[in-house]
């Protein structure tokens, strides 16, 4: 920890919340540069590089807008650029982040139709299809879903949502929040026919918080031309016009863009498919630990396990926040807290971004020791189970110590 005036703590801090995630040294060094003139030629080269490079991460050939804002800003941008006051939107409450986006839609004067879930499951595409089938007059202007619900550890099937919308032959825009999946779970903006994808810098992209993104389709851009919600800072029009020349309509977060350039390079060096495989493997190892501890996963459907985080229930009567306090105090390990209705009932293990086998094992070891110290009933052997899986799957892993090994 680097808190000013705090006594030195030996070793490193283990940041295993599901974002922000640890920032690789290469990215820290890329950011650690003198600020440059954001209207000068050097900046223009940087901007053109990141505006083009970020498309590979979203798997799109269409424009991606970069805001100096947290993910919440990019949610707002998606809505205010495409919707008009009183427009109906279909949203699925997969957990706390979907719930916050829903509240934002109400504040912006939209009329959301909320499909509720048990916060243990992902988006049911057949329910979306039924709602759209029933909307013969095409009142619903957008379907808004969260890909990786960071509060529950549930990953929704976006391709299935697209197919459902196609089957219903409904013209609504598809908007997807990939704030905790971008750069760590497979995502395909173009192939899945997404109209607005919302991303953030502080998770799979391994950057500090402070940048967020809208990847937009031609259909979304056309909708923005007639949409009537007020927008100024978020306006796609000004941003796209400036970006065209390699600049921004206002002062950009220059040093984070240096970091973004390095993050894109790092992800492409490893190869996105290898990055996704690494996350899937770590998710499986974490879940084997949870099963051996005899604890319950928040996500009920194996097809929806998020590869980027694992949300674990503590037994009734136990306090997950006490466990988190114990792991921080004794092992300098930060775990994610239960949010909203899950407060105290679950803890979340983040295994996304710059995470390798041993960083995952450190987190799982800290959890197992923490369970003992916090007096939470559990069975020993979670760490062993995760280790056994990592050993067993090591030969299938295309990466070793984060370096891709030639076949
Ligand atoms: N959506 C998801 C899935 C998130 O995980 C988060 C933050 O963790 C947000 C939205 C909100 O983003 P931010 O906190 O960067 O504003």
Coordinates of C-alpha atoms and ligand atoms in Angstrom, one line a residue:
X1 CA 0.0 0.0 0.0
X2 CA 1.3 3.5 -0.7
X3 CA -0.9 5.5 1.6
X4 CA 1.1 8.6 2.7
X5 CA 2.5 8.3 6.2
X6 CA 1.3 4.8 6.6
X7 CA 3.9 2.4 8.0
X8 CA 5.6 0.2 5.4
X9 CA 3.9 -3.1 4.9
X10 CA 6.2 -5.9 3.6
X11 CA 5.3 -7.4 0.2
X12 CA 2.7 -6.3 -2.2
X13 CA -1.0 -5.5 -1.9
X14 CA -3.3 -8.1 -3.5
X15 CA -6.0 -6.2 -5.3
X16 CA -8.6 -8.9 -6.1
X17 CA -11.8 -6.8 -6.3
X18 CA -13.4 -7.2 -9.7
X19 CA -12.0 -3.8 -10.8
X20 CA -10.3 -1.6 -10.6
X21 CA -7.5 -4.1 -11.3
X22 CA -3.8 -4.0 -10.8
X23 CA -2.0 -1.9 -13.4
X24 CA 0.9 -3.7 -15.1
X25 CA 4.3 -1.9 -14.7
X26 CA 4.5 -1.4 -18.5
X27 CA 1.3 0.6 -18.4
X28 CA 2.4 2.6 -15.3
X29 CA 5.6 3.5 -17.1
X30 CA 3.6 4.5 -20.3
X31 CA 1.4 6.8 -18.2
X32 CA 4.4 8.3 -16.4
X33 CA 5.3 10.9 -19.0
X34 CA 5.2 14.7 -19.2
X35 CA 1.9 16.0 -20.3
X36 CA 1.9 17.2 -23.9
X37 CA -0.1 19.8 -25.9
X38 CA -3.4 18.1 -26.7
X39 CA -3.8 20.2 -29.8
X40 CA -0.3 19.5 -31.1
X41 CA 1.0 17.0 -33.6
X42 CA 2.5 14.6 -31.1
X43 CA -0.9 14.2 -29.5
X44 CA -2.6 13.7 -32.8
X45 CA -0.4 10.6 -33.5
X46 CA -1.3 9.2 -30.0
X47 CA -5.0 9.8 -30.5
X48 CA -5.1 8.3 -34.0
X49 CA -3.3 5.2 -32.6
X50 CA -5.6 4.6 -29.7
X51 CA -8.8 5.5 -31.6
X52 CA -7.9 2.9 -34.2
X53 CA -6.3 0.3 -31.8
X54 CA -9.3 0.2 -29.4
X55 CA -11.5 -1.1 -32.2
X56 CA -9.6 -4.4 -32.2
X57 CA -10.6 -4.9 -28.5
X58 CA -14.3 -4.2 -29.2
X59 CA -14.0 -6.3 -32.4
X60 CA -15.5 -3.6 -34.5
X61 CA -14.6 -1.5 -37.6
X62 CA -17.0 1.2 -36.5
X63 CA -16.2 4.3 -34.4
X64 CA -15.3 4.0 -30.7
X65 CA -15.6 7.1 -28.6
X66 CA -13.3 7.6 -25.6
X67 CA -14.4 9.8 -22.7
X68 CA -12.4 11.1 -19.8
X69 CA -15.0 9.6 -17.4
X70 CA -15.9 6.5 -15.4
X71 CA -18.2 3.8 -16.8
X72 CA -21.3 5.6 -15.5
X73 CA -20.6 8.4 -17.9
X74 CA -20.5 6.0 -20.8
X75 CA -23.9 4.6 -19.8
X76 CA -25.3 8.1 -19.8
X77 CA -23.7 8.9 -23.2
X78 CA -25.3 5.8 -24.8
X79 CA -28.8 6.8 -23.6
X80 CA -28.7 10.6 -24.2
X81 CA -27.2 10.3 -27.7
X82 CA -29.9 7.8 -29.0
X83 CA -33.1 8.4 -27.0
X84 CA -35.8 11.0 -26.7
X85 CA -37.8 12.0 -23.6
X86 CA -40.4 9.4 -22.8
X87 CA -38.9 6.7 -25.0
X88 CA -39.4 3.1 -23.8
X89 CA -36.4 0.9 -23.1
X90 CA -36.3 -2.8 -22.1
X91 CA -33.8 -3.5 -19.4
X92 CA -32.9 -6.7 -17.5
X93 CA -32.1 -6.4 -13.8
X94 CA -29.3 -9.0 -13.6
X95 CA -27.8 -7.3 -10.5
X96 CA -26.7 -4.0 -9.0
X97 CA -25.1 -2.6 -12.1
X98 CA -28.1 -3.3 -14.3
X99 CA -30.2 -1.8 -11.5
X100 CA -28.1 1.4 -11.4
X101 CA -28.4 1.8 -15.2
X102 CA -32.2 1.4 -14.9
X103 CA -32.3 4.1 -12.3
X104 CA -30.3 6.4 -14.6
X105 CA -32.8 5.8 -17.4
X106 CA -35.6 6.9 -15.1
X107 CA -33.7 10.0 -14.1
X108 CA -33.1 10.9 -17.8
X109 CA -36.9 10.8 -18.4
X110 CA -37.0 7.4 -20.2
X111 CA -39.7 4.8 -19.5
X112 CA -37.8 1.5 -18.7
X113 CA -39.6 -1.8 -18.7
X114 CA -37.6 -3.9 -16.2
X115 CA -37.3 -7.7 -16.5
X116 CA -36.5 -8.8 -13.0
X117 CA -34.2 -11.7 -12.1
X118 CA -33.1 -13.5 -8.9
X119 CA -29.7 -11.8 -9.2
X120 CA -28.3 -15.3 -9.8
X121 CA -29.0 -15.7 -13.5
X122 CA -28.3 -13.8 -16.7
X123 CA -30.5 -12.4 -19.4
X124 CA -33.1 -14.9 -20.6
X125 CA -33.3 -14.1 -24.4
X126 CA -36.6 -15.8 -24.7
X127 CA -38.2 -13.3 -22.3
X128 CA -36.8 -10.5 -24.4
X129 CA -38.2 -12.1 -27.5
X130 CA -41.6 -12.4 -26.0
X131 CA -41.6 -8.7 -24.8
X132 CA -40.5 -7.6 -28.3
X133 CA -43.1 -9.8 -30.0
X134 CA -45.8 -8.2 -27.8
X135 CA -44.6 -4.7 -28.9
X136 CA -46.2 -4.7 -32.3
X137 CA -46.1 -0.9 -32.5
X138 CA -42.4 -0.8 -31.8
X139 CA -42.7 1.5 -28.8
X140 CA -39.5 0.0 -27.3
X141 CA -36.5 1.9 -28.7
X142 CA -33.7 0.0 -27.0
X143 CA -32.8 -3.2 -25.2
X144 CA -30.2 -2.6 -22.6
X145 CA -28.2 -5.5 -21.0
X146 CA -25.1 -6.0 -18.9
X147 CA -22.7 -8.6 -20.3
X148 CA -20.7 -9.4 -17.2
X149 CA -22.8 -8.5 -14.1
X150 CA -20.0 -7.5 -11.7
X151 CA -22.2 -7.8 -8.6
X152 CA -23.1 -11.4 -9.2
X153 CA -20.5 -13.0 -11.4
X154 CA -23.0 -13.9 -14.1
X155 CA -22.2 -13.5 -17.8
X156 CA -25.1 -13.1 -20.2
X157 CA -25.2 -14.5 -23.7
X158 CA -25.3 -11.4 -26.0
X159 CA -25.4 -13.4 -29.3
X160 CA -28.6 -15.0 -28.0
X161 CA -30.1 -11.6 -27.2
X162 CA -29.3 -10.5 -30.8
X163 CA -30.9 -13.6 -32.2
X164 CA -34.0 -13.0 -30.1
X165 CA -34.3 -9.5 -31.4
X166 CA -33.8 -10.7 -34.9
X167 CA -36.5 -13.4 -34.5
X168 CA -38.9 -10.8 -33.2
X169 CA -38.0 -8.7 -36.2
X170 CA -37.8 -5.7 -33.8
X171 CA -35.9 -2.5 -34.7
X172 CA -34.9 -1.5 -31.1
X173 CA -31.2 -0.7 -30.6
X174 CA -29.1 -3.2 -28.6
X175 CA -27.0 -1.6 -25.9
X176 CA -24.5 -3.7 -23.9
X177 CA -22.5 -2.8 -20.9
X178 CA -19.1 -4.6 -21.1
X179 CA -17.5 -2.6 -18.3
X180 CA -16.2 -5.8 -16.5
X181 CA -15.8 -8.0 -19.6
X182 CA -14.1 -5.9 -22.2
X183 CA -10.6 -7.3 -22.8
X184 CA -11.1 -10.4 -20.6
X185 CA -14.2 -12.2 -21.9
X186 CA -15.0 -12.9 -25.5
X187 CA -17.0 -10.0 -26.9
X188 CA -17.8 -9.1 -30.6
X189 CA -19.5 -5.8 -31.1
X190 CA -19.9 -6.1 -34.9
X191 CA -20.6 -9.9 -35.2
X192 CA -23.2 -9.8 -32.4
X193 CA -24.9 -6.7 -34.0
X194 CA -24.6 -4.5 -31.0
X195 CA -25.5 -0.9 -31.5
X196 CA -23.8 0.7 -28.5
X197 CA -21.2 -1.1 -26.4
X198 CA -20.2 0.6 -23.1
X199 CA -16.7 -0.1 -21.7
X200 CA -14.5 1.2 -19.0
X201 CA -10.7 1.4 -18.5
X202 CA -10.2 0.0 -15.0
X203 CA -10.9 -3.7 -15.5
X204 CA -9.9 -5.9 -18.4
X205 CA -8.0 -3.1 -20.0
X206 CA -5.7 -2.9 -16.8
X207 CA -5.7 0.9 -16.7
X208 CA -6.5 3.1 -13.8
X209 CA -10.1 4.3 -13.6
X210 CA -10.9 7.4 -15.7
X211 CA -11.6 6.4 -19.3
X212 CA -14.8 5.0 -20.7
X213 CA -16.0 4.1 -24.1
X214 CA -19.0 3.9 -26.5
X215 CA -18.6 1.7 -29.5
X216 CA -21.3 2.6 -31.9
X217 CA -23.0 1.2 -35.0
X218 CA -24.2 3.0 -38.0
X219 CA -27.8 2.5 -36.8
X220 CA -27.0 4.0 -33.4
X221 CA -25.4 7.0 -35.2
X222 CA -28.5 7.5 -37.3
X223 CA -30.7 7.3 -34.2
X224 CA -28.5 10.0 -32.6
X225 CA -29.4 12.4 -35.4
X226 CA -33.1 12.5 -34.5
X227 CA -32.8 11.7 -30.7
X228 CA -34.0 14.6 -28.5
X229 CA -32.5 14.0 -25.1
X230 CA -30.2 17.0 -24.2
X231 CA -26.5 16.3 -24.4
X232 CA -23.4 18.5 -24.4
X233 CA -20.3 16.9 -22.9
X234 CA -21.5 13.4 -24.1
X235 CA -22.4 14.5 -27.7
X236 CA -21.2 12.0 -30.2
X237 CA -21.4 14.6 -33.0
X238 CA -18.7 16.9 -31.7
X239 CA -16.6 14.0 -30.5
X240 CA -16.7 12.2 -33.8
X241 CA -15.9 15.4 -35.8
X242 CA -12.9 16.1 -33.6
X243 CA -11.7 12.5 -33.5
X244 CA -11.8 12.5 -37.3
X245 CA -8.8 14.9 -37.3
X246 CA -7.0 13.1 -34.4
X247 CA -8.3 15.4 -31.6
X248 CA -10.9 15.8 -28.9
X249 CA -13.5 18.5 -28.4
X250 CA -12.2 19.2 -24.9
X251 CA -9.1 18.4 -22.9
X252 CA -8.6 14.6 -23.0
X253 CA -7.1 12.4 -20.3
X254 CA -3.8 12.5 -22.2
X255 CA -1.7 10.3 -19.9
X256 CA -4.4 7.7 -19.6
X257 CA -4.3 7.5 -23.4
X258 CA -0.6 6.7 -23.2
X259 CA -1.6 3.9 -20.9
X260 CA -4.4 2.8 -23.2
X261 CA -2.0 2.6 -26.1
X262 CA 0.2 0.3 -24.0
X263 CA -2.8 -1.8 -22.9
X264 CA -3.9 -2.4 -26.4
X265 CA -0.3 -3.5 -27.3
X266 CA -0.2 -5.8 -24.3
X267 CA -3.5 -7.4 -25.1
X268 CA -2.6 -7.9 -28.7
X269 CA 0.8 -9.4 -27.8
X270 CA -0.8 -12.0 -25.7
X271 CA -3.6 -12.4 -28.3
X272 CA -7.2 -11.8 -27.3
X273 CA -8.1 -15.5 -27.6
X274 CA -5.3 -16.4 -25.2
X275 CA -6.4 -13.6 -22.8
X276 CA -10.0 -15.1 -22.8
X277 CA -8.7 -18.6 -22.3
X278 CA -6.6 -17.4 -19.4
X279 CA -9.6 -15.9 -17.7
X280 CA -11.8 -19.0 -18.3
X281 CA -9.1 -21.2 -16.8
X282 CA -8.8 -18.9 -13.7
X283 CA -12.5 -18.8 -13.3
X284 CA -12.7 -22.6 -13.3
X285 CA -9.8 -22.8 -10.7
X286 CA -11.6 -20.3 -8.5
X287 CA -14.9 -22.3 -8.7
X288 CA -13.1 -25.5 -7.9
X289 CA -11.8 -23.9 -4.7
X290 CA -15.3 -22.7 -3.8
X291 CA -16.8 -26.2 -4.4
X292 CA -14.1 -27.7 -2.1
X293 CA -14.7 -25.2 0.6
X294 CA -18.4 -26.3 0.5
X295 CA -19.6 -22.8 -0.2
X296 CA -22.2 -21.7 -2.8
X297 CA -21.7 -19.7 -5.9
X298 CA -24.0 -16.8 -6.5
X299 CA -24.3 -17.8 -10.2
X300 CA -26.6 -20.8 -10.6
X301 CA -26.1 -21.7 -14.2
X302 CA -22.7 -23.1 -15.3
X303 CA -23.3 -21.8 -18.8
X304 CA -23.3 -18.3 -17.3
X305 CA -20.3 -18.4 -15.1
X306 CA -18.4 -15.1 -15.6
X307 CA -14.7 -15.8 -16.3
X308 CA -13.7 -12.5 -14.7
X309 CA -15.0 -12.8 -11.2
X310 CA -16.4 -15.3 -8.8
X311 CA -19.2 -14.3 -6.4
X312 CA -19.4 -16.5 -3.3
X313 CA -22.2 -16.8 -0.7
X314 CA -21.2 -17.1 2.9
X315 CA -23.4 -19.4 5.1
X316 CA -26.5 -17.8 6.6
X317 CA -25.6 -16.0 9.8
X318 CA -22.1 -15.2 8.7
X319 CA -20.8 -11.8 7.6
X320 CA -18.9 -11.7 4.3
X321 CA -17.7 -8.2 5.2
X322 CA -16.0 -9.5 8.3
X323 CA -14.2 -12.0 6.1
X324 CA -13.1 -9.1 3.8
X325 CA -11.9 -7.1 6.8
X326 CA -9.9 -10.1 8.0
X327 CA -8.2 -10.8 4.7
X328 CA -7.3 -7.1 4.3
X329 CA -5.9 -6.8 7.8
X330 CA -4.0 -10.1 7.9
X331 CA -3.0 -10.6 4.3
X332 CA -3.2 -7.3 2.6
X333 CA -5.8 -8.9 0.3
X334 CA -8.8 -6.8 -1.0
X335 CA -11.8 -8.8 -2.0
X336 CA -15.0 -7.4 -3.5
X337 CA -17.9 -6.6 -1.2
X338 CA -21.5 -7.7 -1.7
X339 CA -23.5 -4.8 -3.2
X340 CA -27.0 -3.6 -2.3
X341 CA -29.2 -6.6 -1.5
X342 CA -26.1 -8.9 -1.4
X343 CA -24.2 -6.8 1.2
X344 CA -22.6 -9.0 3.8
X345 CA -24.0 -12.1 2.1
X346 CA -21.4 -12.6 -0.6
X347 CA -17.8 -11.8 -1.3
X348 CA -16.4 -11.4 -4.8
X349 CA -13.0 -12.7 -6.0
X350 CA -11.8 -10.7 -9.0
X351 CA -9.5 -12.6 -11.3
X352 CA -9.4 -10.3 -14.3
X353 CA -6.9 -8.2 -16.0
X354 CA -3.2 -8.6 -15.2
X355 CA -3.7 -11.9 -13.2
X356 CA -1.6 -15.0 -13.5
X357 CA -1.7 -18.4 -11.8
X358 CA 0.2 -17.3 -8.8
X359 CA -1.7 -14.1 -8.2
X360 CA -4.9 -16.2 -8.4
X361 CA -3.5 -18.7 -5.9
X362 CA -2.5 -15.9 -3.6
X363 CA -6.0 -14.6 -3.5
X364 CA -7.5 -18.1 -3.0
X365 CA -5.0 -18.8 -0.2
X366 CA -5.9 -15.6 1.4
X367 CA -9.6 -16.5 1.2
X368 CA -9.0 -19.9 2.7
X369 CA -6.9 -18.6 5.6
X370 CA -9.5 -15.8 6.0
X371 CA -12.4 -18.2 6.3
X372 CA -10.5 -19.9 9.1
X373 CA -9.7 -16.7 10.9
X374 CA -13.2 -15.2 10.4
X375 CA -14.8 -18.3 11.9
X376 CA -16.9 -19.1 8.8
X377 CA -17.7 -22.8 8.5
X378 CA -15.9 -24.3 5.5
X379 CA -14.0 -27.4 4.5
X380 CA -10.3 -27.3 3.9
X381 CA -8.9 -28.1 0.5
X382 CA -10.1 -25.3 -1.8
X383 CA -6.5 -24.1 -2.4
X384 CA -5.5 -27.7 -3.2
X385 CA -8.4 -28.2 -5.6
X386 CA -7.5 -25.0 -7.4
X387 CA -3.8 -25.9 -7.6
X388 CA -4.6 -29.4 -8.9
X389 CA -6.8 -27.9 -11.6
X390 CA -4.1 -25.3 -12.6
X391 CA -1.5 -28.1 -12.8
X392 CA -3.8 -30.4 -14.7
X393 CA -4.7 -27.7 -17.2
X394 CA -1.2 -26.1 -17.5
X395 CA -0.2 -28.1 -20.5
X396 CA -3.4 -26.9 -22.3
X397 CA -2.6 -23.3 -21.4
X398 CA -1.0 -21.4 -24.3
X399 CA 0.5 -18.9 -21.9
X400 CA 3.2 -19.4 -19.3
X401 CA 4.0 -16.7 -16.9
X402 CA 2.0 -14.4 -19.2
X403 CA 4.3 -15.1 -22.1
X404 CA 2.9 -16.9 -25.1
X405 CA 4.9 -20.0 -25.9
X406 CA 5.3 -20.9 -29.5
X407 CA 3.7 -24.3 -30.3
Ligands
LIG1 N1 -21.3 -1.5 -15.1 C1 -20.6 -2.5 -14.6 C2 -20.8 -3.9 -15.1 C3 -19.6 -2.2 -13.6 O1 -18.9 -3.2 -13.1 C4 -19.4 -0.9 -13.2 C5 -18.5 -0.6 -12.1 O2 -17.9 -1.5 -11.5 C6 -20.2 0.1 -13.7 C7 -21.1 -0.2 -14.7 C8 -20.1 1.5 -13.3 O3 -18.8 2.0 -13.7 P1 -18.0 3.2 -13.0 O4 -18.0 2.8 -11.5 O5 -16.7 3.1 -13.6 O6 -18.8 4.4 -13.2

